[in-house]
């Protein structure tokens, strides 16, 4: 695929802001999305192990439903967080995104309903585990397998999108057009590395879980120390597996000595040390966030290099500055987003720490954030309608 | 090299690829509209519960919330991006046009989504763990966030129909594109429907609570009946307002099936008015099986046909009255530097300009004429019509029945000259007209 074609596939409307901003937002939001993908995979997988133990082990009896609940919420969050990178990638890498989706059109359709079935079954697993009538782990395994398959399909779209030199051969092998949408590509090493990360992620999550509950009197000390130790062991084993998979992947594509790759390896070593010590898992989580951002950056670097080598640079995308809507986004993101999500998370944190009913009206932070969120949202609505009416009057009267 | 930015074609035999988007879209609308409606309903119920100290409302809200988690936040939240994905496969340039105009609007909607998704879990799971006043405040913000998502998506889907004024084409501004003449009517049409849906789903929940608390179940069924009636009334009024803001081509398509549509709407209005009246006056008669059946009636009788109609009325466009359904740009948008592709296609043809056409089909010969004709037919027609003799989705077999090559060609010329307002005025070189006509004629519909 030569540069003239790739450039022609860009949207003629141009991009509404500087491409680098979309690139940064993509890296940031993909890392967030991936964090919850990995947490859901890890917690789901571990919960199945717990479910097979049934009621026989007192620790797992408590832990399994919590892991199932974590997986359940994580899937919802990964879906909503996944919308953002999906959006930003389409703005600057539209040739890649649209070609991959049309070539794999049938898989795109199957992906959506795979996810619907897999996630619905996960709720079934949740209720079956709650009912404690046995056999719940079978539902869990099926749900897990379906959701992993959805993940593999998503991997297919990502991999196909960075194979521009083979697109024509995929679409019209030997010059005969194949519009069936069954194109499927897998990069085993890349997939293995990304999936393997779910192990250390759930390990570090367990360390956090243990630390968070350690202040609650209704959880006994042996349970707290058991989950902390379990988390440490899982994190260490997982990090070692991920490190090997990463090195193999980087070796295969010739990026092992790239500064970003080295930074990731150093990050993993730091994580290993912090996880093993488990002095403060919240700090370990911060390091994990940094490593996740580096991995997201590495994915982007690989794509950027592939496209640049073909003569397609996102930085040359024509810009049609669009000030009012970016102002709306930035203000909403910073003012409403941070206040609102801060409100919800601080409330969730305090409810989790609290035994009995949490009185938000007596908590200065929660009540203030709640009041601000409500006022900001009302103001947002007023501005929205005012803006719309002014535009309509201008354009129609 | 002259190239236009067309992507590979994805075609599902007998149906085409657009129906995939239609199915996903219809399911999503049911789930997402219920979600926004339920958010408003929660705020209403939470206020009543708090002000009148009706603690018995909380278990109902919890039950409704659990249903909502699966119905709207599993099915709805997956089919939302699902529309996007399937639209990408079926209509890549259409969705790209929307993304490149409205990326920041979508990004803003995402902020509301994040609030909504975290919020719904807190709202449902903490209902018994936080004080009532904090819960009430949370329901208010949740309702506003939900309405916010509607406020943001509505301008984008309204733009798909048309911006309504010339301003956007001159300025290229997303504000001019977003706040078109039918944005607000469309918004109120959907708000009405959302309120009605919250009542329809509410009836399922309230009627299934009979065994636990019969008195409360009847009281809530009655309330849901009133809410649904109110929502239905707003929907009807807004529908009339909305229809008055549609472009000429939409009315031309509407005229084809006006009688059937009006008949369908009258039947639905009467059936649902009776159902809601039953809930108000005889709440004991509302049974969960009946409530479930009515949800399916709305899905199939109301939403599927309604969304099909809305999609048809956009024809021949898919976005902003500048992007045809068959992925061709049909006019200049000076404000964005977008150029009309019709003149160059008329001169050089689709085969030469589409970068994904294999070299052996770039030039039509006697050997490849049928194959080239088939590919051209798919490129030009298959986004709206299935091509096979067994085609189902607006099939060609019904439109070209018994016609020979010359007859088909005459229709293609008429379309190319803009003789049918709901068809793309796509003029092609003679060789391409000839190849398409030969291919259709070879199928002997």
PDB file of N, CA and C in Angstrom, chain B residues 194-251:
ATOM      1  N   UNK B 194     -38.275   7.998  26.020  1.00  0.00           N
ATOM      2  CA  UNK B 194     -37.511   7.486  27.174  1.00  0.00           C
ATOM      3  C   UNK B 194     -38.388   7.437  28.428  1.00  0.00           C
ATOM      4  N   UNK B 195     -39.160   8.496  28.610  1.00  0.00           N
ATOM      5  CA  UNK B 195     -40.049   8.524  29.790  1.00  0.00           C
ATOM      6  C   UNK B 195     -41.047   7.362  29.678  1.00  0.00           C
ATOM      7  N   UNK B 196     -41.579   7.209  28.467  1.00  0.00           N
ATOM      8  CA  UNK B 196     -42.558   6.131  28.270  1.00  0.00           C
ATOM      9  C   UNK B 196     -41.902   4.768  28.540  1.00  0.00           C
ATOM     10  N   UNK B 197     -40.687   4.587  28.020  1.00  0.00           N
ATOM     11  CA  UNK B 197     -39.998   3.300  28.210  1.00  0.00           C
ATOM     12  C   UNK B 197     -39.700   3.030  29.679  1.00  0.00           C
ATOM     13  N   UNK B 198     -39.380   4.094  30.424  1.00  0.00           N
ATOM     14  CA  UNK B 198     -39.094   3.866  31.851  1.00  0.00           C
ATOM     15  C   UNK B 198     -40.345   3.327  32.534  1.00  0.00           C
ATOM     16  N   UNK B 199     -41.512   3.811  32.087  1.00  0.00           N
ATOM     17  CA  UNK B 199     -42.770   3.306  32.647  1.00  0.00           C
ATOM     18  C   UNK B 199     -43.046   1.882  32.182  1.00  0.00           C
ATOM     19  N   UNK B 200     -42.769   1.606  30.913  1.00  0.00           N
ATOM     20  CA  UNK B 200     -43.036   0.265  30.368  1.00  0.00           C
ATOM     21  C   UNK B 200     -42.184  -0.786  31.088  1.00  0.00           C
ATOM     22  N   UNK B 201     -40.906  -0.465  31.299  1.00  0.00           N
ATOM     23  CA  UNK B 201     -40.040  -1.401  32.029  1.00  0.00           C
ATOM     24  C   UNK B 201     -40.452  -1.420  33.510  1.00  0.00           C
ATOM     25  N   UNK B 202     -40.816  -0.237  34.018  1.00  0.00           N
ATOM     26  CA  UNK B 202     -41.261  -0.135  35.413  1.00  0.00           C
ATOM     27  C   UNK B 202     -42.461  -1.023  35.684  1.00  0.00           C
ATOM     28  N   UNK B 203     -43.328  -1.171  34.691  1.00  0.00           N
ATOM     29  CA  UNK B 203     -44.512  -2.027  34.856  1.00  0.00           C
ATOM     30  C   UNK B 203     -44.109  -3.493  35.006  1.00  0.00           C
ATOM     31  N   UNK B 204     -43.053  -3.874  34.289  1.00  0.00           N
ATOM     32  CA  UNK B 204     -42.567  -5.257  34.408  1.00  0.00           C
ATOM     33  C   UNK B 204     -42.063  -5.503  35.831  1.00  0.00           C
ATOM     34  N   UNK B 205     -41.314  -4.523  36.340  1.00  0.00           N
ATOM     35  CA  UNK B 205     -40.746  -4.695  37.694  1.00  0.00           C
ATOM     36  C   UNK B 205     -41.858  -4.649  38.748  1.00  0.00           C
ATOM     37  N   UNK B 206     -42.747  -3.644  38.625  1.00  0.00           N
ATOM     38  CA  UNK B 206     -43.787  -3.496  39.658  1.00  0.00           C
ATOM     39  C   UNK B 206     -44.723  -4.710  39.654  1.00  0.00           C
ATOM     40  N   UNK B 207     -45.082  -5.191  38.463  1.00  0.00           N
ATOM     41  CA  UNK B 207     -46.019  -6.327  38.431  1.00  0.00           C
ATOM     42  C   UNK B 207     -45.353  -7.597  38.960  1.00  0.00           C
ATOM     43  N   UNK B 208     -44.038  -7.685  38.846  1.00  0.00           N
ATOM     44  CA  UNK B 208     -43.375  -8.899  39.356  1.00  0.00           C
ATOM     45  C   UNK B 208     -43.156  -8.843  40.866  1.00  0.00           C
ATOM     46  N   UNK B 209     -43.555  -7.713  41.493  1.00  0.00           N
ATOM     47  CA  UNK B 209     -43.364  -7.585  42.945  1.00  0.00           C
ATOM     48  C   UNK B 209     -44.619  -7.962  43.724  1.00  0.00           C
ATOM     49  N   UNK B 210     -45.624  -8.430  43.000  1.00  0.00           N
ATOM     50  CA  UNK B 210     -46.908  -8.691  43.647  1.00  0.00           C
ATOM     51  C   UNK B 210     -46.822  -9.634  44.846  1.00  0.00           C
ATOM     52  N   UNK B 211     -45.999 -10.676  44.668  1.00  0.00           N
ATOM     53  CA  UNK B 211     -45.918 -11.687  45.742  1.00  0.00           C
ATOM     54  C   UNK B 211     -45.324 -11.087  47.021  1.00  0.00           C
ATOM     55  N   UNK B 212     -44.375 -10.175  46.848  1.00  0.00           N
ATOM     56  CA  UNK B 212     -43.704  -9.602  48.027  1.00  0.00           C
ATOM     57  C   UNK B 212     -44.564  -8.544  48.711  1.00  0.00           C
ATOM     58  N   UNK B 213     -45.181  -7.695  47.901  1.00  0.00           N
ATOM     59  CA  UNK B 213     -45.936  -6.583  48.486  1.00  0.00           C
ATOM     60  C   UNK B 213     -46.991  -6.123  47.467  1.00  0.00           C
ATOM     61  N   UNK B 214     -48.159  -6.726  47.566  1.00  0.00           N
ATOM     62  CA  UNK B 214     -49.197  -6.508  46.541  1.00  0.00           C
ATOM     63  C   UNK B 214     -49.629  -5.045  46.478  1.00  0.00           C
ATOM     64  N   UNK B 215     -49.808  -4.447  47.650  1.00  0.00           N
ATOM     65  CA  UNK B 215     -50.313  -3.059  47.681  1.00  0.00           C
ATOM     66  C   UNK B 215     -49.332  -2.101  46.986  1.00  0.00           C
ATOM     67  N   UNK B 216     -48.060  -2.271  47.334  1.00  0.00           N
ATOM     68  CA  UNK B 216     -47.030  -1.420  46.718  1.00  0.00           C
ATOM     69  C   UNK B 216     -46.944  -1.683  45.213  1.00  0.00           C
ATOM     70  N   UNK B 217     -47.055  -2.957  44.848  1.00  0.00           N
ATOM     71  CA  UNK B 217     -46.992  -3.329  43.433  1.00  0.00           C
ATOM     72  C   UNK B 217     -48.086  -2.595  42.646  1.00  0.00           C
ATOM     73  N   UNK B 218     -49.298  -2.580  43.176  1.00  0.00           N
ATOM     74  CA  UNK B 218     -50.405  -1.919  42.455  1.00  0.00           C
ATOM     75  C   UNK B 218     -50.209  -0.405  42.415  1.00  0.00           C
ATOM     76  N   UNK B 219     -49.756   0.120  43.542  1.00  0.00           N
ATOM     77  CA  UNK B 219     -49.532   1.576  43.588  1.00  0.00           C
ATOM     78  C   UNK B 219     -48.494   1.999  42.541  1.00  0.00           C
ATOM     79  N   UNK B 220     -47.415   1.208  42.473  1.00  0.00           N
ATOM     80  CA  UNK B 220     -46.352   1.563  41.522  1.00  0.00           C
ATOM     81  C   UNK B 220     -46.782   1.317  40.074  1.00  0.00           C
ATOM     82  N   UNK B 221     -47.554   0.261  39.852  1.00  0.00           N
ATOM     83  CA  UNK B 221     -48.049   0.002  38.490  1.00  0.00           C
ATOM     84  C   UNK B 221     -48.898   1.183  38.015  1.00  0.00           C
ATOM     85  N   UNK B 222     -49.705   1.687  38.919  1.00  0.00           N
ATOM     86  CA  UNK B 222     -50.553   2.841  38.625  1.00  0.00           C
ATOM     87  C   UNK B 222     -49.684   4.046  38.245  1.00  0.00           C
ATOM     88  N   UNK B 223     -48.673   4.270  39.060  1.00  0.00           N
ATOM     89  CA  UNK B 223     -47.757   5.397  38.792  1.00  0.00           C
ATOM     90  C   UNK B 223     -47.066   5.214  37.441  1.00  0.00           C
ATOM     91  N   UNK B 224     -46.620   3.993  37.165  1.00  0.00           N
ATOM     92  CA  UNK B 224     -45.933   3.722  35.889  1.00  0.00           C
ATOM     93  C   UNK B 224     -46.897   3.968  34.717  1.00  0.00           C
ATOM     94  N   UNK B 225     -48.159   3.658  34.940  1.00  0.00           N
ATOM     95  CA  UNK B 225     -49.172   3.907  33.894  1.00  0.00           C
ATOM     96  C   UNK B 225     -49.252   5.391  33.572  1.00  0.00           C
ATOM     97  N   UNK B 226     -49.321   6.223  34.611  1.00  0.00           N
ATOM     98  CA  UNK B 226     -49.378   7.681  34.406  1.00  0.00           C
ATOM     99  C   UNK B 226     -48.115   8.183  33.700  1.00  0.00           C
ATOM    100  N   UNK B 227     -46.967   7.677  34.180  1.00  0.00           N
ATOM    101  CA  UNK B 227     -45.687   8.121  33.601  1.00  0.00           C
ATOM    102  C   UNK B 227     -45.621   7.746  32.127  1.00  0.00           C
ATOM    103  N   UNK B 228     -46.050   6.535  31.808  1.00  0.00           N
ATOM    104  CA  UNK B 228     -46.004   6.082  30.414  1.00  0.00           C
ATOM    105  C   UNK B 228     -46.948   6.909  29.541  1.00  0.00           C
ATOM    106  N   UNK B 229     -48.116   7.202  30.082  1.00  0.00           N
ATOM    107  CA  UNK B 229     -49.074   8.021  29.313  1.00  0.00           C
ATOM    108  C   UNK B 229     -48.484   9.392  29.017  1.00  0.00           C
ATOM    109  N   UNK B 230     -47.865   9.977  30.042  1.00  0.00           N
ATOM    110  CA  UNK B 230     -47.234  11.284  29.858  1.00  0.00           C
ATOM    111  C   UNK B 230     -46.123  11.204  28.805  1.00  0.00           C
ATOM    112  N   UNK B 231     -45.267  10.188  28.932  1.00  0.00           N
ATOM    113  CA  UNK B 231     -44.164  10.018  27.971  1.00  0.00           C
ATOM    114  C   UNK B 231     -44.682   9.812  26.558  1.00  0.00           C
ATOM    115  N   UNK B 232     -45.718   8.999  26.446  1.00  0.00           N
ATOM    116  CA  UNK B 232     -46.297   8.729  25.127  1.00  0.00           C
ATOM    117  C   UNK B 232     -46.852   9.997  24.500  1.00  0.00           C
ATOM    118  N   UNK B 233     -47.478  10.827  25.335  1.00  0.00           N
ATOM    119  CA  UNK B 233     -48.059  12.079  24.837  1.00  0.00           C
ATOM    120  C   UNK B 233     -46.949  13.009  24.325  1.00  0.00           C
ATOM    121  N   UNK B 234     -45.887  13.134  25.094  1.00  0.00           N
ATOM    122  CA  UNK B 234     -44.745  13.969  24.667  1.00  0.00           C
ATOM    123  C   UNK B 234     -44.162  13.415  23.356  1.00  0.00           C
ATOM    124  N   UNK B 235     -44.083  12.093  23.256  1.00  0.00           N
ATOM    125  CA  UNK B 235     -43.536  11.464  22.042  1.00  0.00           C
ATOM    126  C   UNK B 235     -44.387  11.838  20.823  1.00  0.00           C
ATOM    127  N   UNK B 236     -45.702  11.726  20.983  1.00  0.00           N
ATOM    128  CA  UNK B 236     -46.590  12.012  19.841  1.00  0.00           C
ATOM    129  C   UNK B 236     -46.479  13.467  19.392  1.00  0.00           C
ATOM    130  N   UNK B 237     -46.523  14.371  20.360  1.00  0.00           N
ATOM    131  CA  UNK B 237     -46.436  15.801  20.019  1.00  0.00           C
ATOM    132  C   UNK B 237     -45.103  16.124  19.350  1.00  0.00           C
ATOM    133  N   UNK B 238     -44.034  15.566  19.925  1.00  0.00           N
ATOM    134  CA  UNK B 238     -42.696  15.851  19.388  1.00  0.00           C
ATOM    135  C   UNK B 238     -42.525  15.235  18.009  1.00  0.00           C
ATOM    136  N   UNK B 239     -43.173  14.107  17.774  1.00  0.00           N
ATOM    137  CA  UNK B 239     -43.066  13.456  16.461  1.00  0.00           C
ATOM    138  C   UNK B 239     -43.616  14.393  15.372  1.00  0.00           C
ATOM    139  N   UNK B 240     -44.706  15.042  15.680  1.00  0.00           N
ATOM    140  CA  UNK B 240     -45.299  15.973  14.697  1.00  0.00           C
ATOM    141  C   UNK B 240     -44.340  17.147  14.456  1.00  0.00           C
ATOM    142  N   UNK B 241     -43.785  17.663  15.554  1.00  0.00           N
ATOM    143  CA  UNK B 241     -42.805  18.767  15.463  1.00  0.00           C
ATOM    144  C   UNK B 241     -41.591  18.313  14.641  1.00  0.00           C
ATOM    145  N   UNK B 242     -41.103  17.109  14.958  1.00  0.00           N
ATOM    146  CA  UNK B 242     -39.917  16.553  14.284  1.00  0.00           C
ATOM    147  C   UNK B 242     -40.156  16.405  12.779  1.00  0.00           C
ATOM    148  N   UNK B 243     -41.311  15.873  12.417  1.00  0.00           N
ATOM    149  CA  UNK B 243     -41.593  15.647  10.988  1.00  0.00           C
ATOM    150  C   UNK B 243     -41.557  16.959  10.199  1.00  0.00           C
ATOM    151  N   UNK B 244     -41.951  18.038  10.869  1.00  0.00           N
ATOM    152  CA  UNK B 244     -41.958  19.344  10.206  1.00  0.00           C
ATOM    153  C   UNK B 244     -40.572  19.921   9.962  1.00  0.00           C
ATOM    154  N   UNK B 245     -39.550  19.283  10.524  1.00  0.00           N
ATOM    155  CA  UNK B 245     -38.187  19.833  10.362  1.00  0.00           C
ATOM    156  C   UNK B 245     -37.316  18.966   9.447  1.00  0.00           C
ATOM    157  N   UNK B 246     -37.948  18.058   8.722  1.00  0.00           N
ATOM    158  CA  UNK B 246     -37.172  17.143   7.885  1.00  0.00           C
ATOM    159  C   UNK B 246     -37.002  17.686   6.465  1.00  0.00           C
ATOM    160  N   UNK B 247     -35.936  17.251   5.777  1.00  0.00           N
ATOM    161  CA  UNK B 247     -35.699  17.757   4.416  1.00  0.00           C
ATOM    162  C   UNK B 247     -36.649  17.146   3.386  1.00  0.00           C
ATOM    163  N   UNK B 248     -36.596  17.729   2.208  1.00  0.00           N
ATOM    164  CA  UNK B 248     -37.483  17.336   1.119  1.00  0.00           C
ATOM    165  C   UNK B 248     -37.344  15.848   0.774  1.00  0.00           C
ATOM    166  N   UNK B 249     -36.093  15.365   0.667  1.00  0.00           N
ATOM    167  CA  UNK B 249     -35.893  13.962   0.268  1.00  0.00           C
ATOM    168  C   UNK B 249     -36.499  13.004   1.293  1.00  0.00           C
ATOM    169  N   UNK B 250     -36.492  13.416   2.575  1.00  0.00           N
ATOM    170  CA  UNK B 250     -37.079  12.570   3.618  1.00  0.00           C
ATOM    171  C   UNK B 250     -38.588  12.447   3.404  1.00  0.00           C
ATOM    172  N   UNK B 251     -39.210  13.571   3.066  1.00  0.00           N
ATOM    173  CA  UNK B 251     -40.656  13.532   2.827  1.00  0.00           C
ATOM    174  C   UNK B 251     -40.980  12.700   1.587  1.00  0.00           C
TER     175      UNK B 251
END
